[in-house]
Every structure is written in structure tokens, then in C-alpha cells.
XYZ file of C-alpha atoms in Angstrom:
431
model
C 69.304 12.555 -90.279
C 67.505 14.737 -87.478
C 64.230 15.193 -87.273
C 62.991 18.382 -89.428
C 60.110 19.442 -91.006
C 62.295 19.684 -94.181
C 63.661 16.176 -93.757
C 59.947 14.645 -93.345
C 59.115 16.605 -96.828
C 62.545 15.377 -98.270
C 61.614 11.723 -97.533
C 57.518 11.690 -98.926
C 59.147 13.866 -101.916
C 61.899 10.534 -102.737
C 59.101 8.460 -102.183
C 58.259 5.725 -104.666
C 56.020 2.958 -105.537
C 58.381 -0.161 -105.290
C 58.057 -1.596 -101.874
C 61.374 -0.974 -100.704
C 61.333 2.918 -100.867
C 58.034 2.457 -98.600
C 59.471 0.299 -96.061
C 62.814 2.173 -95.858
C 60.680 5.840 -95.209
C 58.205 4.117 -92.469
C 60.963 3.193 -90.682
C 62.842 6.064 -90.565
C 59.779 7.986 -89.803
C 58.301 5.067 -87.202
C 61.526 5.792 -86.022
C 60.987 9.627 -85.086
C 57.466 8.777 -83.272
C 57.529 11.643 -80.995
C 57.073 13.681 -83.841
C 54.291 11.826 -84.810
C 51.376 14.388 -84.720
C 53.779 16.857 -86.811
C 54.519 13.884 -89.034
C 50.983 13.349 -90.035
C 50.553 17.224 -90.652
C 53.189 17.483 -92.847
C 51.913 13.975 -94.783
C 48.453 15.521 -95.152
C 49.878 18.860 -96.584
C 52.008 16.947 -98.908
C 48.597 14.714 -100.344
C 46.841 18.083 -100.856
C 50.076 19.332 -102.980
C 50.970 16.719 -105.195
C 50.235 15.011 -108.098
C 47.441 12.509 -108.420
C 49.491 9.392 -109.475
C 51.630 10.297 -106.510
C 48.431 10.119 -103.648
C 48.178 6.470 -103.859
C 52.104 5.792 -102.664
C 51.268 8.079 -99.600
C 48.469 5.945 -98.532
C 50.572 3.254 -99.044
C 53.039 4.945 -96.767
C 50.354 5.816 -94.113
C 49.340 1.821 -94.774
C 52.303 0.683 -93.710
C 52.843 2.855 -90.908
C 49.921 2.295 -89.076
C 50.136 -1.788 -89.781
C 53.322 -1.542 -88.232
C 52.193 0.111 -85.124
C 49.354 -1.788 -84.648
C 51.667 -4.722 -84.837
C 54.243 -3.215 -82.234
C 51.560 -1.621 -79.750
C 52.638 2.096 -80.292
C 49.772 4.127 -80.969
C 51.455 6.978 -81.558
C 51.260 6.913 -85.602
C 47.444 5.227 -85.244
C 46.219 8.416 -82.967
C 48.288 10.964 -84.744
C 46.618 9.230 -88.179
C 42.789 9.238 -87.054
C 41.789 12.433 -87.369
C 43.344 13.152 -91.260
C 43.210 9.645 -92.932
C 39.223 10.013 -94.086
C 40.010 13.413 -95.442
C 43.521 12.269 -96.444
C 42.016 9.449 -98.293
C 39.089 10.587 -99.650
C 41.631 13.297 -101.537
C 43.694 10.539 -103.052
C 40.225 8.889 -103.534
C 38.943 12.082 -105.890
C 39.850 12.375 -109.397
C 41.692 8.923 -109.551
C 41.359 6.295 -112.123
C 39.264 3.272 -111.636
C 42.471 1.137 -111.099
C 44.173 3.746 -108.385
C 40.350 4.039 -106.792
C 40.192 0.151 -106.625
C 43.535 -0.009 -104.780
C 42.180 2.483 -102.180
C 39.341 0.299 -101.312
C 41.282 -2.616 -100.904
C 43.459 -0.635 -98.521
C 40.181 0.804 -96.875
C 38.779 -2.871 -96.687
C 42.209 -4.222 -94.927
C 41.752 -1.472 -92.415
C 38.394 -2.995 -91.835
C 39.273 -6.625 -91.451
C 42.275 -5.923 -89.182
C 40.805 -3.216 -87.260
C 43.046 -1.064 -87.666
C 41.553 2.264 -86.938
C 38.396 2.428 -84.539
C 34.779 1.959 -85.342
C 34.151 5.563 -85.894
C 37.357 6.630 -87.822
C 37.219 3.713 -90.232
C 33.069 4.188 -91.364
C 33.969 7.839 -91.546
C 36.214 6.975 -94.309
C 33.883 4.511 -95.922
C 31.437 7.088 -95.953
C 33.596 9.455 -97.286
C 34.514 6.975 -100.114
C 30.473 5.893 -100.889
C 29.769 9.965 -101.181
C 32.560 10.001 -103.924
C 30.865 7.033 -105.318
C 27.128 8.357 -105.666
C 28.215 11.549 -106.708
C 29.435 9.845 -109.892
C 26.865 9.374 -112.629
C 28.315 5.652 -113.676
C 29.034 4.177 -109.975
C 25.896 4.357 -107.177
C 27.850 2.984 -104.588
C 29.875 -0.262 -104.735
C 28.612 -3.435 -106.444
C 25.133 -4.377 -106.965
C 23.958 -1.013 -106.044
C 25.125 -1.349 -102.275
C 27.586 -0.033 -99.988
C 31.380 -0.798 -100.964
C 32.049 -1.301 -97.174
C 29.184 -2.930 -95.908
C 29.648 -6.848 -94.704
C 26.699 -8.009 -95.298
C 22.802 -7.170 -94.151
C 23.597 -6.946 -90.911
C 25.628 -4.289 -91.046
C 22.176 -1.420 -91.393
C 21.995 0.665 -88.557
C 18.103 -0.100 -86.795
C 15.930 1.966 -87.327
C 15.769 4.060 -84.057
C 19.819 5.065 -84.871
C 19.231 5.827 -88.255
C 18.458 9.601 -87.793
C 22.051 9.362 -85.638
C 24.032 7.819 -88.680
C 24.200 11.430 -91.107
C 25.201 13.174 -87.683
C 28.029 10.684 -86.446
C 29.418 10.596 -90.027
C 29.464 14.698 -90.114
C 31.227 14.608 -86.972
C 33.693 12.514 -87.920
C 34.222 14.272 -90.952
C 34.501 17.802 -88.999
C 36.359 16.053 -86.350
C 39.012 15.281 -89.630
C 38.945 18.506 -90.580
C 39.506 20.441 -87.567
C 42.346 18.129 -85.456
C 44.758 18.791 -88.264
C 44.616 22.015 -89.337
C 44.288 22.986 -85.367
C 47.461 20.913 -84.898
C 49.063 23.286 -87.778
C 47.748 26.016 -86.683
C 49.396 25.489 -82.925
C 52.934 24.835 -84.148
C 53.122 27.856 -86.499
C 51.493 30.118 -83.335
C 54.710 28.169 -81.175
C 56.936 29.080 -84.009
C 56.139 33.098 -84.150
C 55.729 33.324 -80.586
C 58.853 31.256 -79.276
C 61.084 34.037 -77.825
C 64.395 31.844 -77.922
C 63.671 32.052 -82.341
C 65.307 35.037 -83.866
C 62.774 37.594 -84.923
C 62.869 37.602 -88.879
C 62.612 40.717 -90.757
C 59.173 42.777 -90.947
C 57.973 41.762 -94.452
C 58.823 37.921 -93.690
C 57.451 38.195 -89.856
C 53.901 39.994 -91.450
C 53.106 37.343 -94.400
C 53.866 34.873 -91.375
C 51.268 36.613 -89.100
C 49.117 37.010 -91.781
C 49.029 32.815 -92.833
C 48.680 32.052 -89.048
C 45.800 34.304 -89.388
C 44.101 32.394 -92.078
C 44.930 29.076 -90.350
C 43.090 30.110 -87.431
C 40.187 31.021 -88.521
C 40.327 28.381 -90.343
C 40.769 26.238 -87.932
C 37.916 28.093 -85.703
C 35.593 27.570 -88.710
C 36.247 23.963 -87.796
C 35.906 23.275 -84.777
C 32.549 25.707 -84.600
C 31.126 22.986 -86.840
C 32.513 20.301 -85.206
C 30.735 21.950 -81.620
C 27.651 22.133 -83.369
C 27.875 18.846 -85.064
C 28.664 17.307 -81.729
C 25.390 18.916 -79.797
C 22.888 17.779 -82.852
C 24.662 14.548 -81.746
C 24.133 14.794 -78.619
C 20.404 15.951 -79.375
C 19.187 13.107 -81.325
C 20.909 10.691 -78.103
C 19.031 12.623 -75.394
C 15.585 12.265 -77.562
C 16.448 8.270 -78.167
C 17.147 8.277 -74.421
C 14.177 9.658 -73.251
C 12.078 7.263 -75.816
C 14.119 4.551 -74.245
C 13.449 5.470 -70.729
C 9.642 5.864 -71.269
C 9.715 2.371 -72.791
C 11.917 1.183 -70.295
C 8.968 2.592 -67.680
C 6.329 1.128 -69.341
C 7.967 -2.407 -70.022
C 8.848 -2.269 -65.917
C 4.978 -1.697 -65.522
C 3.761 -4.570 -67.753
C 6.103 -6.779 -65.788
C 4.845 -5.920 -62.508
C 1.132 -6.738 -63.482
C 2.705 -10.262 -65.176
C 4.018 -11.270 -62.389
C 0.871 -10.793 -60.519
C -1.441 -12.563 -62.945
C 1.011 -15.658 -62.973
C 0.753 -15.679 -59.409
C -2.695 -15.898 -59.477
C -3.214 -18.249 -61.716
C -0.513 -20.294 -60.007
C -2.910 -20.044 -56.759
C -6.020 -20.763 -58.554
C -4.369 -23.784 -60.072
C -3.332 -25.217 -56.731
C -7.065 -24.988 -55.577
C -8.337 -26.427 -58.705
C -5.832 -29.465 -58.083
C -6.389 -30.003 -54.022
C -10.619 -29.695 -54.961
C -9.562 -32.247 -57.491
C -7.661 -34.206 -54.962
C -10.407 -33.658 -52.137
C -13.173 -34.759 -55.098
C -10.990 -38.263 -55.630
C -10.411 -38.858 -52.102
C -13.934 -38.918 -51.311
C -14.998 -41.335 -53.964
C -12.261 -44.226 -52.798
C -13.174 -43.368 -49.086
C -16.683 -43.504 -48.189
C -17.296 -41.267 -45.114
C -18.142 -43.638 -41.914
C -22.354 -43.956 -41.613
C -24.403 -44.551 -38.538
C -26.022 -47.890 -37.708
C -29.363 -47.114 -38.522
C -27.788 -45.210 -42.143
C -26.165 -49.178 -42.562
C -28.907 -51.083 -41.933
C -31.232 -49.314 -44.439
C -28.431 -49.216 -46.876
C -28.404 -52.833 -46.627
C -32.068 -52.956 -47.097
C -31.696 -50.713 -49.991
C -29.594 -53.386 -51.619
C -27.410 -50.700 -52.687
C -24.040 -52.129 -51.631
C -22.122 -53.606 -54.430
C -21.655 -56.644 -52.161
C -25.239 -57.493 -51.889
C -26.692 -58.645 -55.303
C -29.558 -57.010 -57.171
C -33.104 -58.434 -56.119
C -34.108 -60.947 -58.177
C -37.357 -61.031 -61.115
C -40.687 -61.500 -59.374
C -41.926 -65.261 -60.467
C -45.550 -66.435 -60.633
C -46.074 -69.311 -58.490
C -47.080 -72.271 -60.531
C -49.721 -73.815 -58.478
C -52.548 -75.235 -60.824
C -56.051 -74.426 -60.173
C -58.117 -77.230 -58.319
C -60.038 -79.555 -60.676
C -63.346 -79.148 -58.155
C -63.811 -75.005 -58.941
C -63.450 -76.079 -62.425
C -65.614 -79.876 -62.075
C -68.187 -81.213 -59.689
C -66.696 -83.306 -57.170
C -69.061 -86.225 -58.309
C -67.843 -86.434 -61.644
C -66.817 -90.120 -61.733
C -62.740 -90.379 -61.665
C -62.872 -86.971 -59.549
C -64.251 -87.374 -56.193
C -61.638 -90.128 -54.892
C -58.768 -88.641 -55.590
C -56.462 -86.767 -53.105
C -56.599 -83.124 -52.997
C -53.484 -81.704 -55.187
C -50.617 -80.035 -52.782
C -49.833 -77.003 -53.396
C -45.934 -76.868 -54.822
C -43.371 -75.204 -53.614
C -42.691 -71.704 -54.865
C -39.361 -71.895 -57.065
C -36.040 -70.305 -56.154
C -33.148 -68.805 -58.334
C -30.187 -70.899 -56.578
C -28.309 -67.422 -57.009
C -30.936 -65.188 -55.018
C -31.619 -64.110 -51.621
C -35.074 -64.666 -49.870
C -37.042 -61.349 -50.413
C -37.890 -59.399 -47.789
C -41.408 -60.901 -46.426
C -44.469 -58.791 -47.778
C -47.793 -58.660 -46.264
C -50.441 -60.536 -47.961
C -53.874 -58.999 -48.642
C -56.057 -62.418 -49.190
C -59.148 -61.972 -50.340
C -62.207 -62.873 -47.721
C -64.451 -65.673 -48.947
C -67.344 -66.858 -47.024
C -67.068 -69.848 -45.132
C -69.640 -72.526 -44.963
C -70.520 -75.936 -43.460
C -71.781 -77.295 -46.283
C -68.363 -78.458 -48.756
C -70.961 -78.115 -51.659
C -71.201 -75.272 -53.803
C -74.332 -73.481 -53.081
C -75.078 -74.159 -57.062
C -74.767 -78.001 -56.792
C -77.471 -80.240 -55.669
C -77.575 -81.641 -52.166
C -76.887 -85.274 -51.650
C -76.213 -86.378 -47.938
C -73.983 -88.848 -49.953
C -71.860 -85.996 -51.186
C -71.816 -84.432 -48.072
C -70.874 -87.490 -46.354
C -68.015 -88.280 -48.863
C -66.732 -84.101 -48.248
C -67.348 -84.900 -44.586
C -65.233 -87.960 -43.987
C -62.758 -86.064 -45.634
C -62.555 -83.026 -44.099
C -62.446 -85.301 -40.711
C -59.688 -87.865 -41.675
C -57.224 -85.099 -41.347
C -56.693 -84.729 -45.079
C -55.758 -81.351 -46.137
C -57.903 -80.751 -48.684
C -56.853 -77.245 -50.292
C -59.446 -75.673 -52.513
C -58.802 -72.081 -54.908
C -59.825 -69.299 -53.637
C -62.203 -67.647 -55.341
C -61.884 -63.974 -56.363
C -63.582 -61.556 -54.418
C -66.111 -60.456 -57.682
C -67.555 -64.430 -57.240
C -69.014 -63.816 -53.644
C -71.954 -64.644 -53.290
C -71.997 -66.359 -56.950
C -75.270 -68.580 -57.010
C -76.860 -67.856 -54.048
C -80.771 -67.996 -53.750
C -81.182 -68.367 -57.331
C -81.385 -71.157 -59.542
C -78.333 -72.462 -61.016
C -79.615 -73.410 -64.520
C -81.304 -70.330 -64.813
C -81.018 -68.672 -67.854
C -79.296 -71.993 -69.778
C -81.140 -72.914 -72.505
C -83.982 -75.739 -71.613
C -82.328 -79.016 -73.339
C -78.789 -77.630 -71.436
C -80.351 -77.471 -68.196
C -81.999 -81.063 -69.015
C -78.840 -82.170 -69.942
C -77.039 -80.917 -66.852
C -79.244 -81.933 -64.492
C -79.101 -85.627 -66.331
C -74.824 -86.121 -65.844
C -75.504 -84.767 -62.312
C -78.214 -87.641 -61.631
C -76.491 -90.248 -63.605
C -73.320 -89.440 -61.538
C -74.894 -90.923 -58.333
């Protein structure tokens, strides 16, 4: 059968719902896809004529078709099918039962999945559908309250794009609108104007003209809206592209000044850590000293090498028993003088560093009696042949504050009488 516009209306008006009658009027119209634009014309006009029950096997017809092309690579049937399936479907959509409505959206939803249509076209008819949805008092939207379409949470626009949502989705819907009926409107203008067409009669040539001129103005009622549509579109992207560029300014700005302060702080850090270095350096390496800074750092004893000076110790010499006991006490004057001992040494400690010693002056005399003792030429002859035998007879110092202790007084003065007696008794008795 050739390709006619009354053969494409024969065919949708034999259609049927068994699966057969579908497959055998895809094909034949698959077949005619050069037509295709007219095609989908004619399939819109005849969803708009007929019956509801009978809108659900025409999407089923445009299902198939544009599954098949997809399949084969022809776009033909998918371009020629863009611009009238969200009007197309939101028609069979409108009035329906619940059960034909639910078939729709599991059409819709397969559209989806495969990708049938593009991004635009196929939320264009989802939005279409959700519009139907909310405008019905039992239904706000799809289950649970939420989109029918939507995939999951996702799927929201962000907020900077949601002022551009409303105006995409009226532009796709005017963008439905207008491609059609401008398509229609073209052919029938071809059809009266084609000079190789017999001229019909007046009456049927003026209700011709006069249905052209309703579809063009239709059509330019269209495709005004569509042009202003498009420019609030376009609108709402310049004023998101300017906010973008400003941030984009600002965000260049804040990287600039990053950059510097982490390359600061990278230098600072690498001065830190060679002072650091320089500090630790120092400590393991003493710097070289002169020989006069060694020899008092020696004397210091401030080398770990050279151990700490050692406690001060007393000398343990005892006192001589003639400061403390006449010499003629019997037991007393024959024995040797005492040596003085040697100072004591820690084994473990160096000899200190000689000190200069401030001995006290005492007054020297040639008599070896104390001033406060009697005279006896016998004493002084025992102290005498000492003193010349060689014998080194060491006597305590006395402390400066005893100079002169006894001298041109009497020695028992101020001792009680019978002391003084007493005294004076032993020191006889001794001879």
C-alpha cells in the first residue's frame, strides 16, 4: 500500500490492542520512515479524535515504534516523536482510569530506564504527567507524596537551578506544542500552494484557506510563547552565569593569597628547622677556645673530664699536751714532742690548688717557758737540751686574741687563795 495520509489514518483506525495488530502497523509504518514527521502529525491528530479506551493502543504504537528505532539506529521516528509525545501522552494520560493511567507510567518509566527519548523530552513528559496528578484531589503526585518519576533523592535539581526547572519544563511543553502544529500547518500551506495540484472549486478552496488560517495563527501563537519561553530561559542562565563568574573571580582571588601564605609558612618553617639544626650543631661541637680560655677552663674544673673538687677536711692534728699541761708535770716532760700527722687524702681526688696561708704572728721568745710558769734553770735546761739535740719539738700555735696572755701580771691573780696555794704546791712538789 503507498504511502497516504489516508492509508496512515486507515492503519491507527484498524488498530487494536492484541500485540500482533501493533507489531504488524509499526512495521509497515517503520517501513515508510521518510514520512516520518507527517506520520507523527497524523498520529497526534488521531489521539486528539478518538475515544479514550482507544489512546492507550496509540501509545503503545508510538512505544513500539520508537523501541524499534532506537534498537536499529534510525532516528527518524525518535526525532519526528519528540516534540508531540508529552502532549500526545499527557492527552491519553487525561480522563483515563486508574488502570489505563498506570499503564502509561509504566510506559513513561521504560522510556526512562532505556533512554529512549533525551533528557529534556522525557522530564517534559513526567512533568506533564505529575501536573495531571496534583491537579487531582485523591493523587498529590505518585506514591508517598513524591514525584512518580523521580529515582530517588538525588534526582532534586540544586538549589541555584531551581528557579530554571518551571522555565525548562514550559519550554518543553511550548516546544510540544508548536513543532507539530507548525509541521501541519507547512504541509497544508504546500498543499494549497503547489501549482502542479488542481485548483478545487471556490467554496472547497475558501474553507481550505480559511483552516490554514486558523492553523497558522495557531501555530504563531506557539511559537511566540515558545520565543518568549526560550529568552526567560535564557535570562535566568545569564543571571546564574554572572553569579558564577563573580564566584569564580572571587574563588581565583582566595587562591592566589593561599598560595602565598603556604609559601610563607613553608619558608618560615625551613628557618625554624636550619636555627634548630644550627642550635643542635653547636651543642655536640664546641667552638675551638684559645689557650689561655683552656687553661682557666681547666682551672674552673668545668670539663666533664676533670672531677668535681673534693669536701674541705679538717686536719686532725691534736693539740699539744704542754698548751694544755706544764711541761713539769711528772710523765710529761720526757716524752717526745707529738708529730704532726699527715693531712688525709680521698684516694679519688686531685691535690687542690695550693692556697696561701695567713698564720697568725706569735711572739717569739728565748725563754721555752710560758711567761705564766715559774722559772727553774732546771726547766730551762731540760727545754734547752732539747731544743739543741735537734729534736723538733712542735708546739700549737696560739690564737692571735692570747698575745700577750700573762705578761707582767701575776698568774694566780684573781684565783681564789687556797687555789693559788694549791697551784703553786703541784708546781713545787713537781721539782
Amino acid at each position: 500500500m503507498a504511502y497516504t495520509d489516508d492509508a496512515v489514518k486507515a492503519k491507527l483506525s484498524s488498530l487494536n490492542e492484541t500485540q500482533e495488530s501493533i507489531v504488524s502497523v509499526s512495521q509497515w509504518i517503520m517501513f515508510h520512515r521518510r514520512h516520518a514527521d507527517r506520520t507523527c502529525a497524523i498520529w497526534l491528530e488521531r489521539m486528539r479524535e478518538t475515544t479514550v479506551n482507544k489512546r492507550l493502543t496509540l501509545i503503545y504504537l508510538a512505544n513500539e515504534v520508537v523501541q524499534q528505532s532506537k534498537a536499529r539506529r534510525k532516528d527518524d521516528f525518535l526525532v519526528a516523536f519528540s516534540p508531540v509525545i508529552a502532549e500526545a501522552t499527557a492527552t491519553a494520560y487525561k480522563g483515563a482510569t486508574n488502570d489505563v493511567q498506570d499503564k502509561i507510567r509504566r510506559t513513561v518509566e521504560v522510556w526512562s530506564q532505556r533512554r529512549i527519548f533525551d533528557k529534556p523530552i522525557q522530564e517534559a513528559v513526567e512533568a506533564r504527567i505529575t501536573e495531571l496528578d496534583k491537579s487531582r484531589s485523591g493523587k498529590k503526585g505518585g506514591l508517598l507524596g513524591g514525584s512518580l518519576f523521580s529515582s530517588g533523592p538525588g534526582s532534586a535539581a540544586p538549589a541555584e537551578l531551581q528557579p530554571l526547572v518551571p522555565l525548562q519544563l514550559a519550554l518543553s511543553k511550548a516546544t510540544a506544542t508548536s513543532t507539530p502544529a507548525t509541521s501541519t500547518a507547512s504541509t497544508e500551506f504546500e498543499k494549497l500552494t503547489d501549482p502542479e495540484r488542481p485548483a478545487p472549486t471556490p467554496p472547497v478552496y475558501a474553507a481550505r484557506l480559511s483552516a490554514l488560517l486558523k492553523s497558522l495563527s495557531r501555530v504563531e501563537s506557539a511559537v511566540a510563547e515558545s520565543i518568549q519561553t526560550r529568552q526567560d530561559l535564557l535570562e535566568g542562565l545569564d543571571k546564574l552565569l554572572a553569579t558564577n563568574r563573580a564566584a569564580l573571580e572571587d574563588e581565583k582571588t582566595q587562591l592566589s593569597q593561599l598560595q602565598e601564605r603556604r609559601e610563607a609558612m613553608e619558608k618560615r618553617k625551613r628557618e625554624v628547622e636550619d636555627a634548630i639544626m644550627r642550635g643542635v650543631s653547636t651543642a655536640e661541637t664546641p667552638s675551638p677556645a684559645t689557650d689561655g680560655e683552656a687553661i682557666s677552663y681547666l682551672n674552673g674544673r668545668s670539663t666533664s673530664s676533670i672531677e668535681p673538687e673534693g669536701p674541705k677536711m679538717e686536719e686532725l692534728t691534736p693539740p699539744p699536751t704542754e698548751t694544755l699541761t706544764p711541761t713539769d708535770t711528772p710523765g710529761v716532760g720526757n716524752k717526745e714532742p707529738m708529730q704532726d700527722p699527715q693531712p688525709l687524702h680521698h684516694p679519688n681526688t686531685t691535690a687542690l690548688p695550693s692556697q696561701p696561708q695567713h698564720s697568725p704572728s706569735y711572739p717569739t721568745s728565748t725563754n721555752p717557758l710560758p711567761s705564766f710558769l715559774p722559772q727553774d734553770p732546771r726547766h730551762a735546761a731540760h727545754f734547752s737540751s732539747n731544743s739543741g739535740s735537734g729534736a723538733p719539738a712542735k708546739k700549737r700555735k696560739l690564737d692571735v686574741e692570747f698575745e700577750g696572755f700573762g705578761a707582767g701580771e701575776d698568774a694566780m691573780d684573781g684565783l681564789d687563795e687556797d687555789v693559788a696555794e694549791l697551784l703553786r704546791a703541784e708546781s713545787g712538789g713537781a721539782v
